[in-house]
Short mmCIF file of C-alpha atoms in Angstrom, two decimals:
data_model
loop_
_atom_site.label_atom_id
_atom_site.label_comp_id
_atom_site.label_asym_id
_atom_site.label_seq_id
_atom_site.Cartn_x
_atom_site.Cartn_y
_atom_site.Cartn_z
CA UNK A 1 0.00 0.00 0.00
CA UNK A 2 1.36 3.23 -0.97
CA UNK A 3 2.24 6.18 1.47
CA UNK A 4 -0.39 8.38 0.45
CA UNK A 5 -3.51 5.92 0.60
CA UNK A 6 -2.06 4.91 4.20
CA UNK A 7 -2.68 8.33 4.75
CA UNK A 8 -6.28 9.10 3.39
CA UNK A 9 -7.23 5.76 5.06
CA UNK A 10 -5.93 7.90 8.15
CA UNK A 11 -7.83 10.25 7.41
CA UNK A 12 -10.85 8.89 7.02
CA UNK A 13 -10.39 6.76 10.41
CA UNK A 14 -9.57 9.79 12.42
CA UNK A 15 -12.76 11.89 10.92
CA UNK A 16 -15.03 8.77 11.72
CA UNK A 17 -13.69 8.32 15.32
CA UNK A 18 -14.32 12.11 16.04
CA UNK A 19 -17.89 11.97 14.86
CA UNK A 20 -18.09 9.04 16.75
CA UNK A 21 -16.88 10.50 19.97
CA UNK A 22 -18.70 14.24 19.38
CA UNK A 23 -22.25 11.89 18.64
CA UNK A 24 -21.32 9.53 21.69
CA UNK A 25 -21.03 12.35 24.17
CA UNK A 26 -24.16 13.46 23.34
CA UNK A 27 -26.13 10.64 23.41
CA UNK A 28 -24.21 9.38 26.28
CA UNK A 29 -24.60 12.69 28.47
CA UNK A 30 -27.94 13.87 27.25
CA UNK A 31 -29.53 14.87 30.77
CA UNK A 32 -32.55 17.15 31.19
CA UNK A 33 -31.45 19.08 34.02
CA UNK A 34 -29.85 22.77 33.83
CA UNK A 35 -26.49 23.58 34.94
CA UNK A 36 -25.29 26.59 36.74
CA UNK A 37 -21.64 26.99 36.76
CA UNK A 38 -20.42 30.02 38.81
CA UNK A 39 -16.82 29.94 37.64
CA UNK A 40 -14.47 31.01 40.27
CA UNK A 41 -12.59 34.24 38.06
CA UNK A 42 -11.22 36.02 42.02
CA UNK A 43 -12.33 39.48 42.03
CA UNK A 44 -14.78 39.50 39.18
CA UNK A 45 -17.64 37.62 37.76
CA UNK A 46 -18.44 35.25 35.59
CA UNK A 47 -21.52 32.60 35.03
CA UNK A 48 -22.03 30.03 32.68
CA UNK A 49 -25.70 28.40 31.94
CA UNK A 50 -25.60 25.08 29.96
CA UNK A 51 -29.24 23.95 28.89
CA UNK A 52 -30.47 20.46 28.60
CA UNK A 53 -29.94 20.80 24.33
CA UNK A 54 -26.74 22.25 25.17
CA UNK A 55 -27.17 26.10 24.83
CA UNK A 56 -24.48 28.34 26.71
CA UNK A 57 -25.29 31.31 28.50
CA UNK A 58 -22.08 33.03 29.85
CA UNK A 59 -23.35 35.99 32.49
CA UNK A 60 -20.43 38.66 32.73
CA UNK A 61 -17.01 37.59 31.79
CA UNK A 62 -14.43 38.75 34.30
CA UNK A 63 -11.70 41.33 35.01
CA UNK A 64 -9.15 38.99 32.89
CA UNK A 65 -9.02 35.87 30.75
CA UNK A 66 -9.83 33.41 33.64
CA UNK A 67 -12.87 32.96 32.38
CA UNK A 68 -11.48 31.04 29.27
CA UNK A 69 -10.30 28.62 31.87
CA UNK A 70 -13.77 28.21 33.12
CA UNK A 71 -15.39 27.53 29.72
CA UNK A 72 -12.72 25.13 29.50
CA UNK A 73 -13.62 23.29 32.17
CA UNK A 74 -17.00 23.09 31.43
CA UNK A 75 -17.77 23.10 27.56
CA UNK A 76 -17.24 20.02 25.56
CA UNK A 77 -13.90 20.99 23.54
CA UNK A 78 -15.72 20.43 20.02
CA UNK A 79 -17.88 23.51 20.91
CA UNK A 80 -17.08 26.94 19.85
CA UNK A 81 -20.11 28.57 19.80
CA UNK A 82 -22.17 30.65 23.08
CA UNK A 83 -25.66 30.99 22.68
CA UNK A 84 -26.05 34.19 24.52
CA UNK A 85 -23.60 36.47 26.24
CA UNK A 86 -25.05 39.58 29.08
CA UNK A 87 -22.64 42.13 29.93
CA UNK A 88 -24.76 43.25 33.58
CA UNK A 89 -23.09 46.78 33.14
CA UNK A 90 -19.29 47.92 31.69
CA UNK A 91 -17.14 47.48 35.08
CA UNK A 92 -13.82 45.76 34.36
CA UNK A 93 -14.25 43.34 36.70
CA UNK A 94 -17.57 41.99 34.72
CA UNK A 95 -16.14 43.03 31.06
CA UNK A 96 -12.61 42.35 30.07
CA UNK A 97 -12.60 38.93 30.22
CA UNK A 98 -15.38 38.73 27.25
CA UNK A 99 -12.99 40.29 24.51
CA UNK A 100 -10.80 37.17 24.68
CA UNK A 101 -14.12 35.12 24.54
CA UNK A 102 -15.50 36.68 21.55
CA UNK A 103 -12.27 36.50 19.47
CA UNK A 104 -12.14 32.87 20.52
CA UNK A 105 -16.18 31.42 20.02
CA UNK A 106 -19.12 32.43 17.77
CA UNK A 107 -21.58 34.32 19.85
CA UNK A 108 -24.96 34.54 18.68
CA UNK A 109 -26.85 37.04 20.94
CA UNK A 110 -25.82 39.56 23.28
CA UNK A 111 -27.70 41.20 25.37
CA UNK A 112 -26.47 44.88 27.10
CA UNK A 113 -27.52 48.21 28.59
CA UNK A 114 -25.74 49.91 25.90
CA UNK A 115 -24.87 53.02 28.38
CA UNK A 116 -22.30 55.07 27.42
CA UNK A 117 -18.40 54.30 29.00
CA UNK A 118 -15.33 55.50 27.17
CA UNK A 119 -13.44 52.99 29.18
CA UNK A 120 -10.79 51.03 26.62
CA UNK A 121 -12.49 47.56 27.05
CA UNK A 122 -15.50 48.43 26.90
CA UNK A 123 -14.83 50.07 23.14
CA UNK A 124 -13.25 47.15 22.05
CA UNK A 125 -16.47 45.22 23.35
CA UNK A 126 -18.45 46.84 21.75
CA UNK A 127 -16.26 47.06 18.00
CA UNK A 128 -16.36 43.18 18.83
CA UNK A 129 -19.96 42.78 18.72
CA UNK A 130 -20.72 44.70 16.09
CA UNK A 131 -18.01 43.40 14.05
CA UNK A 132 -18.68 39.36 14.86
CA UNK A 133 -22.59 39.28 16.36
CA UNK A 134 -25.35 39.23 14.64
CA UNK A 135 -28.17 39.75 17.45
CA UNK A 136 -27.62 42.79 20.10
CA UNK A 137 -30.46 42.84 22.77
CA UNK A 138 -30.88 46.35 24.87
CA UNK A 139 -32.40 45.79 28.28
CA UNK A 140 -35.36 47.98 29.44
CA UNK A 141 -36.21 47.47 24.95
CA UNK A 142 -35.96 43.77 26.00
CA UNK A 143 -38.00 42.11 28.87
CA UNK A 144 -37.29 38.43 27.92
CA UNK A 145 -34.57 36.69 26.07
CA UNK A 146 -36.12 33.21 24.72
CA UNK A 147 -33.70 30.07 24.95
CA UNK A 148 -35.83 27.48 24.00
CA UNK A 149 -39.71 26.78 24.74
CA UNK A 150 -39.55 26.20 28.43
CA UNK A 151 -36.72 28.82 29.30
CA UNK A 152 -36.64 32.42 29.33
CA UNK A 153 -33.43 35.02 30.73
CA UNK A 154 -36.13 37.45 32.05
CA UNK A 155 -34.61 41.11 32.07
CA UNK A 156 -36.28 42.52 35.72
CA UNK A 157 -33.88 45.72 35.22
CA UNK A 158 -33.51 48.58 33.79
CA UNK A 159 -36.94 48.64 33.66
CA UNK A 160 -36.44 51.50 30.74
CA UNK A 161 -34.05 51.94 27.64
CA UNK A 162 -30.90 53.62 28.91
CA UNK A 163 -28.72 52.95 25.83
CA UNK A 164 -26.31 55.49 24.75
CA UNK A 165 -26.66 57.58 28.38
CA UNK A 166 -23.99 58.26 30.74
CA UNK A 167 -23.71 57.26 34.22
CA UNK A 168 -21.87 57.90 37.13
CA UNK A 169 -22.55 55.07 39.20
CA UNK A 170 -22.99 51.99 36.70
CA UNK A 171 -24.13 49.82 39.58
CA UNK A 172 -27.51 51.67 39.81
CA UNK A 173 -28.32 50.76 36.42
CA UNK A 174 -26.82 46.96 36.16
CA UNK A 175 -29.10 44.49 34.70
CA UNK A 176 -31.01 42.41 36.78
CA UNK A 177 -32.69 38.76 35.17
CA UNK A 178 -34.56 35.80 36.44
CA UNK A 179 -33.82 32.27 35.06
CA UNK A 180 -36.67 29.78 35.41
CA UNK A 181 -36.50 25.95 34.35
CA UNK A 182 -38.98 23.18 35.59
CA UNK A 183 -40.16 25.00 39.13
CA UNK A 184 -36.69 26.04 39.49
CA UNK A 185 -35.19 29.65 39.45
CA UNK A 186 -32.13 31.46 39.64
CA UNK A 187 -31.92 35.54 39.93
CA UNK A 188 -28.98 37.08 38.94
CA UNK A 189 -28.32 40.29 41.00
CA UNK A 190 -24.93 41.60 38.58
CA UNK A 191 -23.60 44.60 40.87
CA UNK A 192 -27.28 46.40 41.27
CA UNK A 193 -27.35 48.37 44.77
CA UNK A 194 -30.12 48.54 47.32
CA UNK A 195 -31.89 51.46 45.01
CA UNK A 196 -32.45 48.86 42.60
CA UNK A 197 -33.43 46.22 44.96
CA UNK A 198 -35.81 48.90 46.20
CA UNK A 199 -37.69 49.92 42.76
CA UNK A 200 -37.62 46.16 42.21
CA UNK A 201 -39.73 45.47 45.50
CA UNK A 202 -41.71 48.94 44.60
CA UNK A 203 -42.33 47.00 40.83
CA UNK A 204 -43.95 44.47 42.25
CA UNK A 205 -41.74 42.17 40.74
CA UNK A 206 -41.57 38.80 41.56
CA UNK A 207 -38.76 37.99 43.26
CA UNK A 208 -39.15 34.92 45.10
CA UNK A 209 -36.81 32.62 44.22
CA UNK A 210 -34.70 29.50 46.10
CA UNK A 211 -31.65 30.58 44.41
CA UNK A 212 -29.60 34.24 44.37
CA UNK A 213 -26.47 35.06 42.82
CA UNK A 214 -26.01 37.79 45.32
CA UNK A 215 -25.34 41.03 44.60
CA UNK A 216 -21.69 43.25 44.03
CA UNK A 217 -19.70 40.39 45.73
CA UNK A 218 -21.91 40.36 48.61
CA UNK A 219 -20.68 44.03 49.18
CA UNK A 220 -23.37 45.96 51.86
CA UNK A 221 -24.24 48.36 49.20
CA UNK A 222 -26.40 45.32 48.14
CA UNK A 223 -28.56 43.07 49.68
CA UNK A 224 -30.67 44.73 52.01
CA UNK A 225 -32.57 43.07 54.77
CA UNK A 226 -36.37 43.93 53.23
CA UNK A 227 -35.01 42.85 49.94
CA UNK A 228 -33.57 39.28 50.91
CA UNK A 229 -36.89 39.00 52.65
CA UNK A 230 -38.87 39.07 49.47
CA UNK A 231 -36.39 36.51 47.54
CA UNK A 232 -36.23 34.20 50.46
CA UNK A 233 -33.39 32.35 48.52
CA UNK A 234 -32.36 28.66 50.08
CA UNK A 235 -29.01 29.29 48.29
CA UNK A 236 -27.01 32.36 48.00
CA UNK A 237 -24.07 32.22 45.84
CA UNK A 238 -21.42 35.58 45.95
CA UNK A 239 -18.62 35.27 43.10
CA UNK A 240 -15.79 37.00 45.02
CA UNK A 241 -11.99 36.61 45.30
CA UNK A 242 -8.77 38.66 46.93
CA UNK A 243 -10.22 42.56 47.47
CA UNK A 244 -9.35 45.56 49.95
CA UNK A 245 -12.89 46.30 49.76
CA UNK A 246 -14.16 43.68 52.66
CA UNK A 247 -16.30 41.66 50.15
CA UNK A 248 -18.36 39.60 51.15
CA UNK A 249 -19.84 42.17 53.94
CA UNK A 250 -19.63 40.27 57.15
CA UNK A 251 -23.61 42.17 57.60
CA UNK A 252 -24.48 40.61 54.46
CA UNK A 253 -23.75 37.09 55.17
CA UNK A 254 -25.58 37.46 58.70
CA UNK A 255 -28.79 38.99 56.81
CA UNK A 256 -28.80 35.62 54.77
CA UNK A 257 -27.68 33.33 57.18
CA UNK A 258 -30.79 34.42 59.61
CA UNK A 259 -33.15 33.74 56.91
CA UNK A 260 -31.56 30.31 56.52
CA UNK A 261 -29.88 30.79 53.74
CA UNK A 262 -27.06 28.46 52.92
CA UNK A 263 -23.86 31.08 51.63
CA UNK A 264 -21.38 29.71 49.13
CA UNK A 265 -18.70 31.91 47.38
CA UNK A 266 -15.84 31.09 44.91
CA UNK A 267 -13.18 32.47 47.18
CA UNK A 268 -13.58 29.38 49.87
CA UNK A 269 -15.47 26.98 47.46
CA UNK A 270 -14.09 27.47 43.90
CA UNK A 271 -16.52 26.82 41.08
CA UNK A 272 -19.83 26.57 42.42
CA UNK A 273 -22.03 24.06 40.55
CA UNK A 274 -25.48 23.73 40.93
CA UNK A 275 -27.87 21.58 38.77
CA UNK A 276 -31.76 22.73 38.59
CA UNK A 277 -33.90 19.86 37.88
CA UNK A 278 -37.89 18.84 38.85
CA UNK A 279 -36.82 17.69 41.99
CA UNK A 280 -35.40 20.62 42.98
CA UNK A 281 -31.37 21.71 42.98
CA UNK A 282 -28.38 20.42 43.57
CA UNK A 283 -25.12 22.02 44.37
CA UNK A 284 -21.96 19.95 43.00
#
């Protein structure tokens, strides 16, 4: 046999065994539960969604590329493409981690305040999105973000379009969404302050729900007492790392521990991992 049909019969082989493998995994894995990663990025945050038909959600990105890590860790290696990115608002330590994950995977949808930040990342965010995504959602324009039939990112906040205006305290105008699969729920808090927890409660939103990525690293600009109250969460989940800011508040950790809430972060437990299913959750 001749050198080069050794090597197309190579080729062939190696192409089938790949398919084989990608199709396996698939079949082999399929399980119709949700999965909650909260990558632990230190300082920063960063959360990725996977969805029984394998859809990826990646919430905020990270002050720096550890987020690639994450995705790593947790997306099958064959898979280059995110479903649905959210910036929460154009901080650094939610931001600069996406620009090395859009040159890297296909995104199909983002979804954004659009405010106005002449911050360096941020620019090149947004030059990357326009140059490589083909669906930009702008919160308070958007209410819901569909995944599939069953699941819905609902957008609780800004409750208006604020795209294009300038703010000086981002945090008061950081999205806020609700995830709901089978009886389960997950709200997603980005860096919004007790104002926005406030005009939430005054919304009449509803904002009971068993689990809370808490808010701004569990800082005490977040998370007031009233507030927690009307989320009752069973787990609260605070993406933090090393900081001269005191995150997570000692205050804030009391306020959820009296309500019998069970308090994870990444800084003690690393990549939290919590699977949302009809029976309920579980935290990996």
């Amino acid at each position: 046999m001749s050198r080069k049909a050794r090597k197309i019969i190579f080729y062939y082989f190696s192409t089938i065994v790949l398919v084989l493998v990608v199709v396996g995994h698939g079949v082999a894995s399929y399980d119709p539960s949700l999965k909650v990663y909260f990558l632990d990025v230190g300082q920063g945050d960063a959360t990725l969604i996977k969805t029984p038909d394998y859809q990826y959600i990646l919430i905020d990105g990270g002050r720096d590329n550890s987020v690639l890590y994450g995705l790593g860790r947790y997306m099958p290696f064959y898979v280059r493409t995110i479903d649905l990115v959210v910036l929460t608002h154009p901080d650094a330590d939610h931001l600069v981690g996406f620009n090395e994950v859009l040159k890297r995977y296909s995104v199909r949808q983002v979804l954004l305040t659009g405010v106005s930040d002449e911050n360096e990342a941020y620019q090149n965010f947004l030059s990357l999105i326009n140059n490589k995504v083909t669906t930009v959602w702008l919160a308070g324009a958007t209410r819901s973000v569909s995944l599939a039939p069953d699941i819905d990112l609902e957008v609780l906040y800004p409750d208006r379009l604020i795209s294009g205006k300038n703010f000086t305290q981002d945090n008061d105008w950081s999205i806020v969404s609700r995830l709901d699969y089978d009886g389960g729920c997950v709200l997603f808090m980005g860096d919004a302050t007790k104002l926005v927890e406030k005009r939430l409660i005054g919304a009449k939103e509803f904002l009971t729900c068993k689990i809370l990525k808490v808010g701004h690293h569990g800082s005490n600009t977040s998370s007031d007492k009233k507030f927690l109250e009307a989320v009752s969460p069973v787990l609260g989940v605070i993406s933090v790392g090393q900081n001269r800011y005191g995150h997570p508040s000692p205050e804030v950790v009391e306020r959820l521990t009296e309500l019998g809430t069970r308090v994870l972060t990444t800084k003690s437990d690393g990549d939290i991992i919590v699977t949302l299913k009809k029976s309920g959750y579980i935290v990996e």
